[in-house]
PDB file of C-alpha atoms and ligand atoms in Angstrom:
ATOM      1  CA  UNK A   1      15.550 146.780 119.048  1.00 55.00           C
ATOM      2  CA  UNK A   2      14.713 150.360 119.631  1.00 51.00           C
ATOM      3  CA  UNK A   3      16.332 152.727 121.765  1.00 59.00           C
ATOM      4  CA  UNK A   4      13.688 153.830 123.970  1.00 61.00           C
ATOM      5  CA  UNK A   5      13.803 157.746 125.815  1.00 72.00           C
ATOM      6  CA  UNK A   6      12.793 157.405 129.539  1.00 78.00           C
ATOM      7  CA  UNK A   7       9.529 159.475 129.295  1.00 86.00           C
ATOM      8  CA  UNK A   8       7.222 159.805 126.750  1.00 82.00           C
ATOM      9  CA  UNK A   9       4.956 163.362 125.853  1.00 86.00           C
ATOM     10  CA  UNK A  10       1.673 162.995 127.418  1.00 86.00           C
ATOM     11  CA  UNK A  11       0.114 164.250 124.326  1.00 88.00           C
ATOM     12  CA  UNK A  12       2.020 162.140 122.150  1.00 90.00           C
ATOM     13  CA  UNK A  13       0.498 159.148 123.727  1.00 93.00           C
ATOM     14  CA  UNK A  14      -2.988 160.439 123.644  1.00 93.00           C
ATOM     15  CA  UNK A  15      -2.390 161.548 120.275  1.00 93.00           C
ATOM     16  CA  UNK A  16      -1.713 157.828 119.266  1.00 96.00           C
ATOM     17  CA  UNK A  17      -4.484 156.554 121.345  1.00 96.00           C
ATOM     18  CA  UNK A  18      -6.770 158.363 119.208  1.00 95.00           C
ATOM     19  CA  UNK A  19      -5.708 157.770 115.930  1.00 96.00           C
ATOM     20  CA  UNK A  20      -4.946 154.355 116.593  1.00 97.00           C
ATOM     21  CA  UNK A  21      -8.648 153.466 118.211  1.00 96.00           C
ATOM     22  CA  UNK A  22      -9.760 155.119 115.012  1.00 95.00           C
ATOM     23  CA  UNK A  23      -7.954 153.835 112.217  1.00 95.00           C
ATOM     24  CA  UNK A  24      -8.727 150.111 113.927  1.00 96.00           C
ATOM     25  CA  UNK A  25     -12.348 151.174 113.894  1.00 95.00           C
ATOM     26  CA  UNK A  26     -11.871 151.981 110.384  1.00 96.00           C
ATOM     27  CA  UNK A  27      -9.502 148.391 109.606  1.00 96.00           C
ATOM     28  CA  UNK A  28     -11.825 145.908 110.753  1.00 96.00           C
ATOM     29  CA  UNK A  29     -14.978 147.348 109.005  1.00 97.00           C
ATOM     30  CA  UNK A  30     -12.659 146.986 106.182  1.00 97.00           C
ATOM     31  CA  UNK A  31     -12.614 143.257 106.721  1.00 97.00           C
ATOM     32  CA  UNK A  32     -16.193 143.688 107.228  1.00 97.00           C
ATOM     33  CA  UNK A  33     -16.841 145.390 104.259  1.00 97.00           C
ATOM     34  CA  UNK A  34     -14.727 142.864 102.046  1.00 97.00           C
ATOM     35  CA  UNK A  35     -16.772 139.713 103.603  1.00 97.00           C
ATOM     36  CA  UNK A  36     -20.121 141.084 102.229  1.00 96.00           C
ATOM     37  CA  UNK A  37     -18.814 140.067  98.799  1.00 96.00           C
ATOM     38  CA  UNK A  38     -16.106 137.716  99.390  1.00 96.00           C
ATOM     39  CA  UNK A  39     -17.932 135.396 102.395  1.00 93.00           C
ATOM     40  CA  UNK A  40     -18.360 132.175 100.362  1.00 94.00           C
ATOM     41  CA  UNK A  41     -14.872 132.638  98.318  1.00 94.00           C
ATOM     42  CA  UNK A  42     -12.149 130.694  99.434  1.00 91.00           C
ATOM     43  CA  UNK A  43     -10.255 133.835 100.674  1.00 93.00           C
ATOM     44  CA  UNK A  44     -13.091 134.399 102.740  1.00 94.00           C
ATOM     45  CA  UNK A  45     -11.340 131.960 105.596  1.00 93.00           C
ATOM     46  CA  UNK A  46      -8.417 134.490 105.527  1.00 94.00           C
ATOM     47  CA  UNK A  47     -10.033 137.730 105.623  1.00 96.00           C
ATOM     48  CA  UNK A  48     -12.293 136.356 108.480  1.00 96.00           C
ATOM     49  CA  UNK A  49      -9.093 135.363 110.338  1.00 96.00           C
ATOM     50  CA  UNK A  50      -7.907 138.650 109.583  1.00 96.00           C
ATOM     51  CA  UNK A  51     -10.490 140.433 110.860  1.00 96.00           C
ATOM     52  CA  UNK A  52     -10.657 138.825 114.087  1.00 97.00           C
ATOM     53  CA  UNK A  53      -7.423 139.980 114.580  1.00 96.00           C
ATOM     54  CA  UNK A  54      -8.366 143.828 113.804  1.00 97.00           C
ATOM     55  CA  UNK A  55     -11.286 143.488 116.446  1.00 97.00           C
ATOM     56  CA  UNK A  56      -8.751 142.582 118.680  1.00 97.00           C
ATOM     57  CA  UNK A  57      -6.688 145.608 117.766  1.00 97.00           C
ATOM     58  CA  UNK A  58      -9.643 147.656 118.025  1.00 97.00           C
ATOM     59  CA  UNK A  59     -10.970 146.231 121.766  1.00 97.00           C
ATOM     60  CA  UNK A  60      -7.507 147.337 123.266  1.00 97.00           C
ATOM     61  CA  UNK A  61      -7.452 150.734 121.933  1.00 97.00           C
ATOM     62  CA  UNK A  62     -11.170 150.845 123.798  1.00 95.00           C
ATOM     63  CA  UNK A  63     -10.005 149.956 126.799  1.00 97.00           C
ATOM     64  CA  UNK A  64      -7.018 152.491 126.473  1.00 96.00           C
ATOM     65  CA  UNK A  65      -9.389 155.272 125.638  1.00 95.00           C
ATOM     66  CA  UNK A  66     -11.308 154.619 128.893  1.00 95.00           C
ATOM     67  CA  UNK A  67      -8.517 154.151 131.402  1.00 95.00           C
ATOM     68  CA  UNK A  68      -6.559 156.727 130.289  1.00 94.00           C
ATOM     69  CA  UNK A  69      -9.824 159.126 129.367  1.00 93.00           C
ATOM     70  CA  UNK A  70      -8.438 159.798 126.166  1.00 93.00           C
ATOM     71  CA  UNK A  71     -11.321 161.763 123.927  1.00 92.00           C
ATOM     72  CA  UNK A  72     -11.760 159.197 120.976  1.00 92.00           C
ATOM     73  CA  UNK A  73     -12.149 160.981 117.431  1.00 90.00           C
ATOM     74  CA  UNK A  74     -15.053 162.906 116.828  1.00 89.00           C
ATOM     75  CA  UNK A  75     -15.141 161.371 113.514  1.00 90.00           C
ATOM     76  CA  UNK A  76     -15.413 158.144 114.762  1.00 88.00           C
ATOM     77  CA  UNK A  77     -18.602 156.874 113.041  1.00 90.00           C
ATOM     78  CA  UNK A  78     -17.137 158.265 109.641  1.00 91.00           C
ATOM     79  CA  UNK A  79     -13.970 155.987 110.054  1.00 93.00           C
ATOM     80  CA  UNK A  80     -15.710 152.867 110.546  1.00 93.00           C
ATOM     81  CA  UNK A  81     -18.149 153.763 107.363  1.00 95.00           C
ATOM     82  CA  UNK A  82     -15.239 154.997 105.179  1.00 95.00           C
ATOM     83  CA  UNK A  83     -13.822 151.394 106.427  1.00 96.00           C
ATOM     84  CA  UNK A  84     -16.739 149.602 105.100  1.00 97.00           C
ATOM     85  CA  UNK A  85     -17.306 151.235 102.156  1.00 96.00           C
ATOM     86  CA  UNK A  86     -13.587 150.560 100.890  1.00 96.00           C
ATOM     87  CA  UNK A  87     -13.981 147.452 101.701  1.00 97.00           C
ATOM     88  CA  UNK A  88     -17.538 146.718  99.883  1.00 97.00           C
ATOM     89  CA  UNK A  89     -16.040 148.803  97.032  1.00 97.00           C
ATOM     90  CA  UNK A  90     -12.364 146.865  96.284  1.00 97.00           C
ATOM     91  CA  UNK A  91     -14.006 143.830  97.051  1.00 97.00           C
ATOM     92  CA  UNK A  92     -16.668 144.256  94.604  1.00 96.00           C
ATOM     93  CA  UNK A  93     -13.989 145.195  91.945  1.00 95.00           C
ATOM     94  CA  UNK A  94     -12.924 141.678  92.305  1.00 95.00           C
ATOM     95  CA  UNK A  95     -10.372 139.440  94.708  1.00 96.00           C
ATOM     96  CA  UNK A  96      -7.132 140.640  93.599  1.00 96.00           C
ATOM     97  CA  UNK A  97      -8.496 144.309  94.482  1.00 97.00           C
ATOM     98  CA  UNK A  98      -9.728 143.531  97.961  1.00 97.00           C
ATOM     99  CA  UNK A  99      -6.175 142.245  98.277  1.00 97.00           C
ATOM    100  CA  UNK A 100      -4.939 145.163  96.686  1.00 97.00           C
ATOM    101  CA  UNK A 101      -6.557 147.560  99.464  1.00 97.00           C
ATOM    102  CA  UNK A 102      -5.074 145.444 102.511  1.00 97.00           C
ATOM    103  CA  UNK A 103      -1.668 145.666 100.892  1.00 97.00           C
ATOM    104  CA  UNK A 104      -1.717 149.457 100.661  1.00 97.00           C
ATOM    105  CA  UNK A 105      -3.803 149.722 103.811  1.00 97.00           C
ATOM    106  CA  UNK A 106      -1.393 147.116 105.884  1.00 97.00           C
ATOM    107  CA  UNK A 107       2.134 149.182 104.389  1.00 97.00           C
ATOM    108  CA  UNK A 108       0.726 152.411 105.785  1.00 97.00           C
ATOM    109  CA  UNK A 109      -0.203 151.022 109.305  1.00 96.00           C
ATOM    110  CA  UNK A 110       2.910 148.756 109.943  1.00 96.00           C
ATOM    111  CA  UNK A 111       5.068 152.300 109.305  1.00 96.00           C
ATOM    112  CA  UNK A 112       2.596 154.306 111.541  1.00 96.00           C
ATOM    113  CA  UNK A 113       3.199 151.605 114.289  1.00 97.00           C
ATOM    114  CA  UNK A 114       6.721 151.475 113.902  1.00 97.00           C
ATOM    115  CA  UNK A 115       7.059 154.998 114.100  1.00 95.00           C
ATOM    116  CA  UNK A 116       4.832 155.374 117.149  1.00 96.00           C
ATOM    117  CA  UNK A 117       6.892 152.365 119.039  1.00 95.00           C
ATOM    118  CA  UNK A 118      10.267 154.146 118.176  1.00 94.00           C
ATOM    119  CA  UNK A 119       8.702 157.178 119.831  1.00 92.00           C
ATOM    120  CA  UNK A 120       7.526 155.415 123.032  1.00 92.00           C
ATOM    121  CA  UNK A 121       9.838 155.797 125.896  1.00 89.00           C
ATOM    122  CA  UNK A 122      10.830 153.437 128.715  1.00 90.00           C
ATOM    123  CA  UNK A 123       7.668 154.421 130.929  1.00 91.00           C
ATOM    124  CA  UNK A 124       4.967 153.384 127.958  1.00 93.00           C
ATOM    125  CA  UNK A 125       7.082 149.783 127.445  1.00 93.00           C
ATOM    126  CA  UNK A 126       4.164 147.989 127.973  1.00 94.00           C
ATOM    127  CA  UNK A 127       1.814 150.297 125.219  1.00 96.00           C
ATOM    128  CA  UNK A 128       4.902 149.819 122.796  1.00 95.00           C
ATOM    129  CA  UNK A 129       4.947 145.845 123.152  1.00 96.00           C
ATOM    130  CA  UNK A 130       1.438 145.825 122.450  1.00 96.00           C
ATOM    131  CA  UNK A 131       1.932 148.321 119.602  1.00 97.00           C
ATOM    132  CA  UNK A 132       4.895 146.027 117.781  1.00 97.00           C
ATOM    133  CA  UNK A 133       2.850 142.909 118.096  1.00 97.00           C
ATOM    134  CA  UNK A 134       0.037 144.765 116.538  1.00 97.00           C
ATOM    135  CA  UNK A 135       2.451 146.225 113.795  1.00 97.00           C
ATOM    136  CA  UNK A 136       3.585 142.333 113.373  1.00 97.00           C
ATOM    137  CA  UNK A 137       0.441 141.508 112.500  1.00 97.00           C
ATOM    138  CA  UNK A 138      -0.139 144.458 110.027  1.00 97.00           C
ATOM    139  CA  UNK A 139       3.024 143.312 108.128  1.00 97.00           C
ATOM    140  CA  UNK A 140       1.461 139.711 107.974  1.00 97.00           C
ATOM    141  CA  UNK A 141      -1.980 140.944 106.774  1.00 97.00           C
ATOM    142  CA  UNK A 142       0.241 142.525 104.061  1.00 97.00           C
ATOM    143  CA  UNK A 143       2.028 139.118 103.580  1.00 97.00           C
ATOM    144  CA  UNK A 144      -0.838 137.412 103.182  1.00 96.00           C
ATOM    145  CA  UNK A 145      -2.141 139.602 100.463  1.00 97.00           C
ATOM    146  CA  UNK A 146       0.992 139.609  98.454  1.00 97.00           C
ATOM    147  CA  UNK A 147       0.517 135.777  98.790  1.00 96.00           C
ATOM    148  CA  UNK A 148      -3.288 136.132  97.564  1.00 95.00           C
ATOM    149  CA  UNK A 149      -1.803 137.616  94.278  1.00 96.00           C
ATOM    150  CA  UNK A 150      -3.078 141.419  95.642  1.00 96.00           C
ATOM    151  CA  UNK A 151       0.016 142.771  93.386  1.00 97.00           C
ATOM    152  CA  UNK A 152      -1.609 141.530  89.991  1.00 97.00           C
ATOM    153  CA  UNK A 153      -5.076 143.370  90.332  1.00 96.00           C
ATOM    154  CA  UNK A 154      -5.650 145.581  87.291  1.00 95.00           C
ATOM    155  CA  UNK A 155      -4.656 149.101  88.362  1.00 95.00           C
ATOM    156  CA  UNK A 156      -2.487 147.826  91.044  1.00 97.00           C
ATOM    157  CA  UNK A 157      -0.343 150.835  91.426  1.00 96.00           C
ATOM    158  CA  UNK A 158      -3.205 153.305  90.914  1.00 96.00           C
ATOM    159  CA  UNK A 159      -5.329 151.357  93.611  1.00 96.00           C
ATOM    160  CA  UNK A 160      -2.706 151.550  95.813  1.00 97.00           C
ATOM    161  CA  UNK A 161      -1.370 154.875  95.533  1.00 97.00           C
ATOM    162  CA  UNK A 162      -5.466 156.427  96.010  1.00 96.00           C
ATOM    163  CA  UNK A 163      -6.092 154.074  98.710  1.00 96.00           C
ATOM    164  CA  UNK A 164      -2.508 155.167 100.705  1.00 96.00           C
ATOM    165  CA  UNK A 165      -2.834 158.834  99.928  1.00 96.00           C
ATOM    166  CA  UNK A 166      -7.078 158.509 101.907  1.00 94.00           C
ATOM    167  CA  UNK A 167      -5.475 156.458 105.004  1.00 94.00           C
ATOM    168  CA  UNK A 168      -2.296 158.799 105.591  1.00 94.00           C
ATOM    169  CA  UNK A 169      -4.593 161.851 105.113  1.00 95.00           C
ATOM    170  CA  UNK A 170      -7.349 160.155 107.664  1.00 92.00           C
ATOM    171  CA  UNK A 171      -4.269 159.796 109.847  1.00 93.00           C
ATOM    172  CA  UNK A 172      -3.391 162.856 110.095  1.00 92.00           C
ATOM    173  CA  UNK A 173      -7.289 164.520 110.381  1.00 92.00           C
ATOM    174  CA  UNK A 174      -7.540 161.756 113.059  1.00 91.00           C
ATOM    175  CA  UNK A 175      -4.718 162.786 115.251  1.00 88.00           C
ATOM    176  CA  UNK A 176      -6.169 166.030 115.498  1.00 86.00           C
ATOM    177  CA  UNK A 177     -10.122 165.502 115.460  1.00 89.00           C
TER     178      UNK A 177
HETATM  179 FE1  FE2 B   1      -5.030 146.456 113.223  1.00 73.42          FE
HETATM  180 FE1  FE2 B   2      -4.346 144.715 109.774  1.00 73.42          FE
END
């Protein structure tokens, strides 16, 4: 499916380590966030399963940043607040909203996986199977949001467009810091 180089840039990897621990920090306190509102609804089942999913995401990018002694972000406490607090906040504004956010969130992270796999050589094959199962599963968390009618919240496109322009910003602080 891709093309994969031979080697990959040592500080590309770490680079992606980082961000990706973080912004998986950040996703499943999104779930989180959502569930303080939205336990008892019958989406509830969905974000839950969700979730779960997200903490898995999040456990392997732990265990990355200690065997390969990558420095996680120094923001890391801020991602997983910013995380809830979406999550409390476009849940609160009702169903279609919270489903509104994990559309918009979901879009951003399946491209920043997909980019990072197409940039992972033949030596990180086992890193870039784990990231295109994880991208899978961003695409379905988007699927499954389109399905739970995220597209028809009120403000849809302004939602989305405020809530992709804050994750591809925190990407790119989170790279760094
Ligand atoms: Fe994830
Ligand atoms: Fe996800």
């Amino acid at each position: 499916m891709t093309t994969a180089k031979t080697t990959t840039n040592r500080q590309d990897i770490e680079r992606y380590i980082r961000v990706d621990h973080a912004g998986e920090r950040a996703a499943q306190q999104i779930y989180r966030g959502q569930l303080v509102v939205l336990d008892k609804h019958p989406m509830g089942e969905e974000i839950r399963h969700m979730m779960a999913q997200e903490v898995e995401h999040l456990e392997t990018f732990d265990s990355l940043i200690n065997e390969r002694r990558v420095r996680p972000s120094l923001l890391d406490p801020l991602w997983g607040a910013a995380g809830f607090a979406l999550g409390v906040v476009t849940a609160a504004m009702g169903p279609k909203a919270a489903m509104a956010c994990t559309i918009a969130v979901e879009e951003v992270i399946g491209e920043h996986y997909q980019k990072q796999a197409e940039n992972l050589g033949e030596d990180e094959a086992e890193l870039r199977t784990k990231i295109e199962r994880f991208r899978d599963e961003e695409l379905e968390h988007r699927d499954i949001a389109v399905d739970y009618k995220g597209r028809e919240a009120r403000h849809y496109k302004l939602l989305h467009d405020v809530i992709q322009t804050g994750c591809r910003t925190a990407i790119k602080i989170a790279e760094k810091i």
